[in-house]
Short mmCIF file of C-alpha atoms and ligand atoms in Angstrom, two decimals:
data_model
loop_
_atom_site.label_atom_id
_atom_site.label_comp_id
_atom_site.label_asym_id
_atom_site.label_seq_id
_atom_site.Cartn_x
_atom_site.Cartn_y
_atom_site.Cartn_z
CA MET Z 283 110.88 10.63 69.94
CA GLY Z 284 109.13 14.03 69.04
CA ALA Z 285 109.28 13.62 65.10
CA ALA Z 286 108.51 9.69 65.28
CA ALA Z 287 105.71 10.03 67.29
CA GLN Z 288 103.87 12.40 64.91
CA SER Z 289 101.39 11.30 62.43
CA PRO Z 290 102.40 11.01 58.78
CA VAL Z 291 100.02 13.95 58.03
CA ARG Z 292 101.53 15.81 60.85
CA ASP Z 293 105.07 14.83 59.49
CA ASN Z 294 104.26 16.08 55.83
CA GLU Z 295 102.99 19.39 57.16
CA ARG Z 296 106.36 20.19 59.16
CA ALA Z 297 108.37 22.51 56.80
CA MET Z 298 110.94 20.28 54.78
CA GLU Z 299 114.69 21.17 55.01
CA PHE Z 300 116.69 21.42 51.86
CA VAL Z 301 119.26 19.67 53.64
CA ASP Z 302 118.28 17.91 56.91
CA LEU Z 303 121.33 17.59 58.94
CA LYS Z 304 119.33 17.09 62.10
CA ALA Z 305 118.14 13.80 60.68
CA GLN Z 306 121.57 12.58 59.93
CA TYR Z 307 122.67 13.52 63.63
CA GLN Z 308 119.69 11.51 65.01
CA ARG Z 309 121.04 8.65 63.41
CA ILE Z 310 124.76 8.78 63.91
CA GLY Z 311 124.85 11.33 66.94
CA ALA Z 312 126.25 8.64 69.33
CA GLN Z 313 129.25 7.87 67.02
CA VAL Z 314 129.92 11.72 66.51
CA ASP Z 315 129.60 12.39 70.15
CA ALA Z 316 132.31 9.58 70.90
CA ARG Z 317 134.72 10.92 68.17
CA ILE Z 318 134.37 14.78 69.47
CA ARG Z 319 134.63 13.31 73.40
CA LYS Z 320 137.83 11.65 72.34
CA VAL Z 321 139.33 15.19 71.12
CA LEU Z 322 137.97 16.90 74.14
CA ASP Z 323 139.98 14.43 76.37
CA HIS Z 324 143.19 14.78 74.63
CA GLN Z 325 142.90 18.39 73.74
CA ARG Z 326 144.92 18.30 70.48
CA PHE Z 327 142.84 20.79 68.63
CA ILE Z 328 145.44 21.74 65.97
CA LEU Z 329 146.83 19.09 63.66
CA GLY Z 330 145.71 16.18 66.28
CA PRO Z 331 145.59 12.49 65.62
CA GLU Z 332 142.11 12.67 63.88
CA VAL Z 333 143.58 14.71 61.15
CA GLY Z 334 146.27 12.33 60.13
CA GLU Z 335 143.68 9.38 60.63
CA LEU Z 336 141.22 11.08 58.33
CA GLU Z 337 143.79 12.03 55.55
CA GLU Z 338 144.60 8.16 55.59
CA ARG Z 339 141.12 7.38 55.11
CA LEU Z 340 140.31 9.72 52.52
CA ALA Z 341 143.50 8.74 50.59
CA ALA Z 342 142.65 5.05 50.55
CA ARG Z 343 139.01 5.78 49.66
CA VAL Z 344 140.04 7.86 46.70
CA GLY Z 345 143.05 5.63 45.82
CA ALA Z 346 145.39 8.74 45.85
CA ARG Z 347 148.96 8.68 47.16
CA HIS Z 348 148.29 11.77 49.24
CA SER Z 349 145.25 13.57 50.99
CA ILE Z 350 146.10 16.95 52.62
CA SER Z 351 142.92 18.23 54.78
CA CYS Z 352 142.60 21.84 54.80
CA ALA Z 353 140.41 24.67 56.21
CA SER Z 354 137.47 24.59 53.52
CA GLY Z 355 137.03 23.84 49.77
CA THR Z 356 138.00 27.37 49.02
CA ASP Z 357 141.54 26.83 50.86
CA ALA Z 358 141.74 23.67 48.77
CA LEU Z 359 141.67 25.48 45.68
CA LEU Z 360 143.77 28.17 46.89
CA LEU Z 361 146.40 25.74 48.13
CA ALA Z 362 146.34 23.76 44.76
CA LEU Z 363 146.69 26.86 42.72
CA MET Z 364 149.81 28.09 44.96
CA ALA Z 365 151.54 24.74 44.78
CA LEU Z 366 151.41 25.00 40.87
CA GLY Z 367 153.01 28.52 41.25
CA THR Z 368 150.01 30.38 40.14
CA GLY Z 369 150.47 34.16 40.11
CA PRO Z 370 150.05 37.42 38.31
CA GLY Z 371 149.95 37.16 34.45
CA ASP Z 372 148.93 33.24 34.74
CA GLU Z 373 145.85 32.31 33.13
CA VAL Z 374 143.67 29.18 34.33
CA ILE Z 375 140.95 28.02 32.07
CA THR Z 376 137.56 27.19 34.16
CA ALA Z 377 134.10 27.09 33.77
CA PRO Z 378 131.96 30.26 34.28
CA PHE Z 379 128.63 28.05 35.80
CA THR Z 380 130.21 27.28 39.30
CA PHE Z 381 130.22 28.62 42.72
CA PHE Z 382 132.42 31.83 43.08
CA ALA Z 383 135.12 30.43 44.82
CA THR Z 384 136.40 28.50 41.92
CA GLY Z 385 137.08 31.73 39.89
CA GLU Z 386 138.04 33.77 43.03
CA MET Z 387 141.02 32.08 44.13
CA ILE Z 388 142.43 32.36 40.62
CA THR Z 389 142.15 36.02 40.85
CA LEU Z 390 143.10 36.27 44.44
CA LEU Z 391 146.49 34.97 43.38
CA GLY Z 392 146.75 37.49 40.78
CA GLY Z 393 145.85 35.10 37.96
CA ARG Z 394 143.11 35.37 35.50
CA PRO Z 395 140.41 33.06 35.05
CA VAL Z 396 139.48 32.40 31.57
CA PHE Z 397 136.03 31.12 31.02
CA VAL Z 398 135.05 28.31 28.48
CA ASP Z 399 131.16 27.22 28.35
CA ILE Z 400 129.70 24.09 29.71
CA GLU Z 401 127.93 21.14 28.18
CA PRO Z 402 124.37 21.30 28.56
CA VAL Z 403 123.91 17.78 30.13
CA GLY Z 404 126.35 17.50 32.89
CA TYR Z 405 126.82 21.46 33.16
CA ASN Z 406 130.49 20.87 33.23
CA ILE Z 407 133.34 22.52 31.15
CA ASP Z 408 132.95 21.39 27.24
CA PRO Z 409 136.31 19.94 26.30
CA ARG Z 410 135.69 20.86 22.89
CA LYS Z 411 136.08 24.49 23.79
CA ILE Z 412 139.18 24.32 25.84
CA GLU Z 413 141.97 24.64 23.08
CA ALA Z 414 140.58 27.69 21.60
CA ALA Z 415 141.15 29.15 25.14
CA ILE Z 416 144.75 28.20 25.47
CA THR Z 417 147.44 30.70 25.25
CA PRO Z 418 151.14 30.67 26.16
CA ARG Z 419 150.19 32.16 29.56
CA THR Z 420 147.73 29.30 30.52
CA LYS Z 421 149.00 27.47 33.48
CA ALA Z 422 146.37 25.02 34.36
CA ILE Z 423 142.86 23.88 33.48
CA LEU Z 424 140.25 23.91 36.29
CA PRO Z 425 137.33 21.70 35.80
CA VAL Z 426 134.15 21.82 38.19
CA SER Z 427 132.40 18.54 38.73
CA LEU Z 428 128.97 20.41 39.33
CA TYR Z 429 126.10 18.91 41.25
CA GLY Z 430 127.87 15.75 41.95
CA GLN Z 431 128.70 14.41 38.41
CA PRO Z 432 132.36 14.38 37.36
CA ALA Z 433 133.43 16.56 34.48
CA GLU Z 434 134.53 14.97 31.18
CA MET Z 435 138.01 14.48 32.89
CA ASP Z 436 139.69 12.02 30.44
CA ALA Z 437 138.98 14.80 27.45
CA VAL Z 438 140.32 17.41 29.72
CA ASN Z 439 143.53 15.73 30.84
CA ALA Z 440 144.37 14.68 27.23
CA ILE Z 441 144.11 18.38 26.13
CA ALA Z 442 146.14 19.42 29.22
CA LYS Z 443 148.93 16.75 28.51
CA SER Z 444 149.55 17.84 24.86
CA TYR Z 445 150.05 21.46 26.32
CA GLY Z 446 152.04 20.43 29.52
CA LEU Z 447 149.17 22.03 31.58
CA ALA Z 448 148.26 20.72 35.23
CA VAL Z 449 144.58 19.97 36.00
CA ILE Z 450 142.83 20.88 39.16
CA GLU Z 451 139.53 19.10 39.43
CA ASP Z 452 136.92 21.62 41.72
CA ALA Z 453 135.52 18.14 43.19
CA ALA Z 454 133.64 20.31 46.00
CA GLN Z 455 130.46 18.70 45.12
CA SER Z 456 131.51 15.52 43.81
CA PHE Z 457 133.21 13.63 46.67
CA GLY Z 458 131.99 10.18 46.44
CA ALA Z 459 131.33 10.04 42.62
CA LEU Z 460 133.07 7.91 40.08
CA TYR Z 461 134.25 8.33 36.70
CA LYS Z 462 135.36 5.14 34.53
CA GLY Z 463 135.66 3.36 37.87
CA ARG Z 464 138.09 5.81 39.43
CA HIS Z 465 137.15 8.49 42.27
CA SER Z 466 136.22 12.05 41.85
CA GLY Z 467 138.97 14.15 43.34
CA ASN Z 468 141.74 11.65 42.19
CA LEU Z 469 141.16 12.36 38.45
CA SER Z 470 143.67 14.86 37.77
CA THR Z 471 146.99 16.64 38.96
CA ILE Z 472 145.28 17.91 42.05
CA GLY Z 473 141.82 17.15 43.39
CA CYS Z 474 140.04 19.67 45.64
CA THR Z 475 137.12 18.93 47.56
CA SER Z 476 134.74 20.82 50.46
CA PHE Z 477 133.39 19.48 53.85
CA PHE Z 478 131.16 22.49 53.89
CA PRO Z 479 128.07 21.01 56.03
CA SER Z 480 125.72 20.75 53.24
CA LYS Z 481 128.09 18.93 51.05
CA PRO Z 482 127.72 15.26 50.34
CA LEU Z 483 130.53 14.57 52.99
CA GLY Z 484 129.99 17.55 55.43
CA CYS Z 485 131.60 18.38 58.87
CA TYR Z 486 130.09 20.73 61.35
CA GLY Z 487 131.93 23.90 60.18
CA ASP Z 488 134.35 24.59 57.29
CA GLY Z 489 136.55 21.90 56.04
CA GLY Z 490 138.28 20.62 52.94
CA ALA Z 491 140.82 18.39 51.44
CA CYS Z 492 143.35 18.33 48.30
CA PHE Z 493 144.31 14.92 46.70
CA THR Z 494 147.34 14.42 44.45
CA ASN Z 495 149.62 11.69 43.46
CA ASP Z 496 152.43 13.94 42.95
CA ASP Z 497 154.89 13.64 45.93
CA GLY Z 498 156.41 17.28 45.41
CA LEU Z 499 152.81 18.88 45.00
CA ALA Z 500 151.79 17.11 48.23
CA GLY Z 501 154.71 18.29 50.07
CA ALA Z 502 154.10 21.87 48.89
CA ILE Z 503 150.35 21.72 49.77
CA ARG Z 504 151.23 20.49 53.17
CA GLU Z 505 153.56 23.30 53.98
CA LEU Z 506 151.62 25.72 52.41
CA ARG Z 507 148.55 25.06 54.54
CA ASN Z 508 150.72 25.72 57.78
CA HIS Z 509 152.41 28.96 56.87
CA GLY Z 510 154.78 27.47 54.61
CA GLN Z 511 156.78 25.67 57.30
CA GLU Z 512 158.98 23.01 56.37
CA GLY Z 513 159.90 22.57 59.92
CA ARG Z 514 158.80 24.08 63.02
CA TYR Z 515 159.40 27.92 62.73
CA ARG Z 516 161.46 27.36 59.41
CA HIS Z 517 159.30 28.87 56.78
CA THR Z 518 160.61 28.30 53.20
CA ARG Z 519 157.33 29.55 51.44
CA ILE Z 520 154.54 32.25 51.78
CA GLY Z 521 151.51 30.14 52.80
CA ILE Z 522 148.41 30.41 54.93
CA ASN Z 523 146.59 29.01 57.93
CA GLY Z 524 144.60 26.79 56.15
CA ARG Z 525 144.52 23.53 58.55
CA LEU Z 526 141.55 21.55 59.32
CA ASP Z 527 140.43 21.54 62.81
CA THR Z 528 140.97 18.21 64.72
CA LEU Z 529 137.29 18.40 65.96
CA GLN Z 530 135.97 18.64 62.34
CA ALA Z 531 138.16 15.55 61.42
CA ALA Z 532 136.69 13.78 64.21
CA VAL Z 533 133.00 14.55 62.93
CA LEU Z 534 134.09 13.57 59.40
CA LEU Z 535 135.64 10.27 60.70
CA ALA Z 536 132.17 9.41 62.30
CA LYS Z 537 130.43 10.51 59.16
CA LEU Z 538 132.40 8.49 56.79
CA GLU Z 539 130.95 5.37 58.27
CA VAL Z 540 127.73 5.77 56.75
CA PHE Z 541 128.80 7.73 53.68
CA ASP Z 542 128.55 4.85 51.33
CA GLU Z 543 124.99 4.11 52.38
CA GLU Z 544 124.07 7.72 52.19
CA LEU Z 545 125.58 8.02 48.61
CA THR Z 546 123.16 4.91 47.77
CA THR Z 547 120.18 6.97 49.43
CA ARG Z 548 120.81 9.96 47.37
CA ALA Z 549 120.92 8.16 44.06
CA GLU Z 550 117.58 6.31 45.16
CA ILE Z 551 116.01 9.67 45.74
CA ALA Z 552 117.07 10.93 42.59
CA ASP Z 553 116.08 8.13 40.67
CA ARG Z 554 112.77 8.46 42.21
CA TYR Z 555 112.40 12.17 41.36
CA ASN Z 556 113.46 11.34 37.87
CA ALA Z 557 110.85 8.81 37.27
CA LEU Z 558 108.18 10.83 38.79
CA LEU Z 559 109.24 14.19 36.82
CA LYS Z 560 110.66 12.94 33.54
CA ASP Z 561 107.59 13.77 31.51
CA ALA Z 562 106.76 17.29 33.24
CA VAL Z 563 110.20 19.19 33.24
CA HIS Z 564 114.00 19.02 32.09
CA THR Z 565 115.15 16.47 34.72
CA PRO Z 566 119.10 15.84 35.40
CA ARG Z 567 120.81 13.16 33.61
CA VAL Z 568 124.15 11.22 34.51
CA LEU Z 569 126.49 11.02 31.55
CA PRO Z 570 127.84 7.57 30.52
CA GLU Z 571 130.54 5.94 32.49
CA ARG Z 572 130.18 7.87 35.70
CA THR Z 573 128.09 8.13 38.85
CA SER Z 574 126.89 11.14 40.61
CA ALA Z 575 127.15 12.06 44.43
CA TRP Z 576 124.07 14.11 43.76
CA ALA Z 577 125.03 17.08 45.90
CA GLN Z 578 122.21 18.81 44.16
CA TYR Z 579 118.91 17.42 42.25
CA THR Z 580 118.37 20.13 39.63
CA ILE Z 581 115.74 20.56 37.29
CA GLU Z 582 115.33 23.08 34.62
CA VAL Z 583 112.26 25.13 34.20
CA GLU Z 584 111.00 27.63 31.90
CA ASP Z 585 109.36 30.17 34.32
CA ARG Z 586 111.50 29.47 37.44
CA GLU Z 587 110.10 32.48 39.56
CA THR Z 588 106.65 31.23 39.34
CA VAL Z 589 107.66 27.78 40.09
CA GLU Z 590 109.75 28.71 43.14
CA ILE Z 591 106.65 30.77 44.32
CA SER Z 592 104.37 27.90 44.12
CA LEU Z 593 106.88 25.34 45.85
CA HIS Z 594 107.54 27.73 48.64
CA GLY Z 595 104.05 28.14 48.94
CA ALA Z 596 103.41 24.37 49.71
CA GLY Z 597 106.38 24.61 52.30
CA ILE Z 598 108.97 23.33 50.02
CA PRO Z 599 112.67 24.74 49.89
CA THR Z 600 114.40 25.25 46.73
CA ALA Z 601 117.62 26.63 45.74
CA VAL Z 602 119.36 28.13 42.55
CA HIS Z 603 122.89 26.97 42.05
CA TYR Z 604 123.89 29.65 40.61
CA PRO Z 605 121.62 32.56 39.34
CA THR Z 606 124.66 34.48 37.80
CA PRO Z 607 127.67 33.19 35.81
CA LEU Z 608 131.07 34.30 36.82
CA HIS Z 609 131.70 36.38 33.66
CA LEU Z 610 128.59 38.60 34.53
CA GLN Z 611 129.48 38.92 38.29
CA PRO Z 612 130.25 42.77 39.00
CA VAL Z 613 133.63 42.23 40.32
CA TYR Z 614 134.65 40.73 36.92
CA ALA Z 615 133.11 43.67 35.02
CA GLU Z 616 136.52 45.11 34.07
CA LEU Z 617 138.00 41.54 33.28
CA ALA Z 618 134.75 40.96 31.32
CA LYS Z 619 135.61 44.14 29.35
CA GLU Z 620 139.14 43.34 28.74
CA MET Z 621 138.32 39.71 27.63
CA GLU Z 622 135.20 41.00 25.55
CA TRP Z 623 132.79 38.91 27.46
CA ALA Z 624 129.22 39.90 27.63
CA SER Z 625 125.62 38.47 28.07
CA GLY Z 626 125.66 35.83 25.30
CA SER Z 627 129.42 35.05 25.49
CA PHE Z 628 128.90 31.48 27.28
CA PRO Z 629 125.19 30.85 26.16
CA ILE Z 630 124.75 27.33 27.76
CA ALA Z 631 126.05 28.50 31.11
CA GLU Z 632 123.87 31.72 30.67
CA ARG Z 633 120.73 29.56 29.72
CA ALA Z 634 121.34 27.08 32.57
CA ALA Z 635 121.69 30.19 35.06
CA GLU Z 636 118.13 31.27 34.13
CA ARG Z 637 116.60 27.87 34.34
CA VAL Z 638 118.11 25.63 37.04
CA LEU Z 639 116.21 24.78 40.18
CA GLY Z 640 117.46 22.53 42.96
CA LEU Z 641 114.94 20.26 44.71
CA PRO Z 642 115.49 19.09 48.33
CA ILE Z 643 117.96 16.20 48.09
CA HIS Z 644 119.74 14.29 51.09
CA PRO Z 645 120.00 10.91 52.53
CA TYR Z 646 117.05 11.50 54.82
CA VAL Z 647 114.24 12.65 52.68
CA LYS Z 648 111.50 10.21 52.78
CA PRO Z 649 109.88 8.74 49.44
CA VAL Z 650 106.49 10.25 50.47
CA GLU Z 651 108.37 13.55 50.61
CA VAL Z 652 109.67 13.05 47.17
CA ASP Z 653 106.16 12.10 45.85
CA ARG Z 654 104.95 15.42 47.44
CA VAL Z 655 107.75 17.61 46.03
CA ALA Z 656 107.25 15.98 42.53
CA GLU Z 657 103.46 16.66 42.89
CA ALA Z 658 103.90 20.24 43.81
CA VAL Z 659 106.51 20.67 40.79
CA LYS Z 660 104.02 19.33 38.55
CA GLU Z 661 101.15 21.41 39.93
CA ALA Z 662 103.57 24.59 39.70
CA VAL Z 663 104.64 23.92 35.78
CA ARG Z 664 100.93 23.29 35.03
CA GLY Z 665 100.21 26.95 36.66
CA PRO Z 666 98.82 29.65 34.12
CA VAL Z 667 102.14 31.28 33.35
CA ALA Z 668 103.89 28.17 32.45
CA ALA Z 669 100.63 26.46 31.08
CA GLY Z 670 101.28 24.31 27.94
CA LEU Z 671 104.99 23.52 29.00
CA ALA Z 672 104.07 20.11 30.99
CA LYS Z 673 102.72 17.27 28.99
CA PRO Z 674 99.12 16.41 29.96
CA SER Z 675 99.60 13.67 32.49
CA ARG Z 676 95.83 13.29 33.73
C1 LIG G 29 131.33 24.43 48.07
C2 LIG G 29 132.28 25.01 46.90
C3 LIG G 29 133.50 25.43 46.91
C4 LIG G 29 134.09 26.16 48.22
O1 LIG G 29 133.78 25.27 49.29
P1 LIG G 29 133.98 25.81 50.71
O2 LIG G 29 134.22 24.72 51.69
O3 LIG G 29 132.54 26.32 50.94
O4 LIG G 29 135.07 26.71 51.08
C5 LIG G 29 134.15 25.58 45.56
N1 LIG G 29 133.61 25.33 44.49
C6 LIG G 29 132.54 24.57 44.44
C7 LIG G 29 132.03 24.23 42.96
C8 LIG G 29 131.73 24.45 45.57
O5 LIG G 29 130.30 23.75 45.48
#
C-alpha cells in the first residue's frame, strides 16, 4: 500500500531505480511465491521438474529444437564455446564493445578473441569488417546483440557459412527480440542468453540458457553443464557445474507469464523517450526488420560526465555500458601488443564507449517518470559545458 498511498509529488521525489525489481514483484509476487513454494514442497533443488518445464517453454518460445538452461549467461557462452571444441590456438571473432564475459570465456579456454569494430547505429559487430579478420585458426564468430537489438545475423551467418565457421549469438541482452520474424537466441549455431536479475527476463540470482537446433551440440552442452556426465557417474568429457537451480527456474516460469506484456511496455517507454529526446541528444534507433528487447535505453552525449553529475543531482540513476572496450582492458594488454591493437584500432567502439549513457528503463517506469528524466536530460545538455549542443526548444 505504502507507495500507492503517496501523493504524485512524493512519488516523484522518491529516488528512482535504474531497474525496479520491487515494482515487478509487487505485481507478480503471488505467482512467484506459489512457484517457489512448490519447489520447497518437493525439495528437488538440482535439475528438478521446473528446470525441464522451463527448458520446454523457452525452446517453444524461440522456436529452437533445444534449450539447455545453465547457471549464468557467462556459463552459457563458456558451454557453447566448449561444445564447439574451442581451445588453445583457436580464434573467435567478436565485438570489443560488450560486457567483459564475451571475450573472457574465449580466453579462459585458451582461445584468442579477435575483435572487429561495431557499426554505429545498433552498436553490434560490423559484418563488412569480419572477413578481413578470418584466418585459418578462426573457429567461430561471436556477435553480441547489444542493448536488446539483434546483430546483423543474416550477414554474419552468410560469412560463417562460406568459411565453414560456427556462429554463437551473445543474446544475453536480447532475449525477447525479433530479427526478420525469428527470435534472438535462435538465429545461429548456438544462442546464449542470461537471466541475471536486471536482464529483460531475469531470475532472482544467476541463470542463463543456450539454444540450438543441432542435436549433437545440444547433447554436448547438456553433458558439459553437468560435469561431462553421459550417465550417472560416467564422465565422457571435462565439463563444469553449470546447472540452473530449480528455484531460479521456478521464478522464471512465473515471470514468463508477463514477459510479453513487459516487452511491450519497454518498447512504449523507449518510444516515449525517443519522442521527447530526439531533438536534444543522439537517441537509439532500431535497425530495419528487427525489434529490441530494450534491455538498455542508451543515448549518446558529448560531455557525459557533466550530464551524469547533473542527472544524479536530480535523483536520476544512470549507467554506462560499457566505458572501456575490451581491447583496451588491462588484462588484454599483452594480446593488444601482439595484435597491434591500441587506442584508435576500433574507432566506432571507442567513440561509443566515451559517449553512451543508459537511462532508467524497465517495465514499471511510469510515463511521468520518463517525462521527468527527459526534462532533466535536456536541462543537463543545455548546461554551460555542453552549451550549444542541444537544439533550442523554447
Ligand atoms: C550479462 C551479459 C553477459 C553475462 O551474463 P551473466 O548472466 O551475468 O553471466 C554476457 N554478455 C553480455 C552482452 C551481457 O550483457
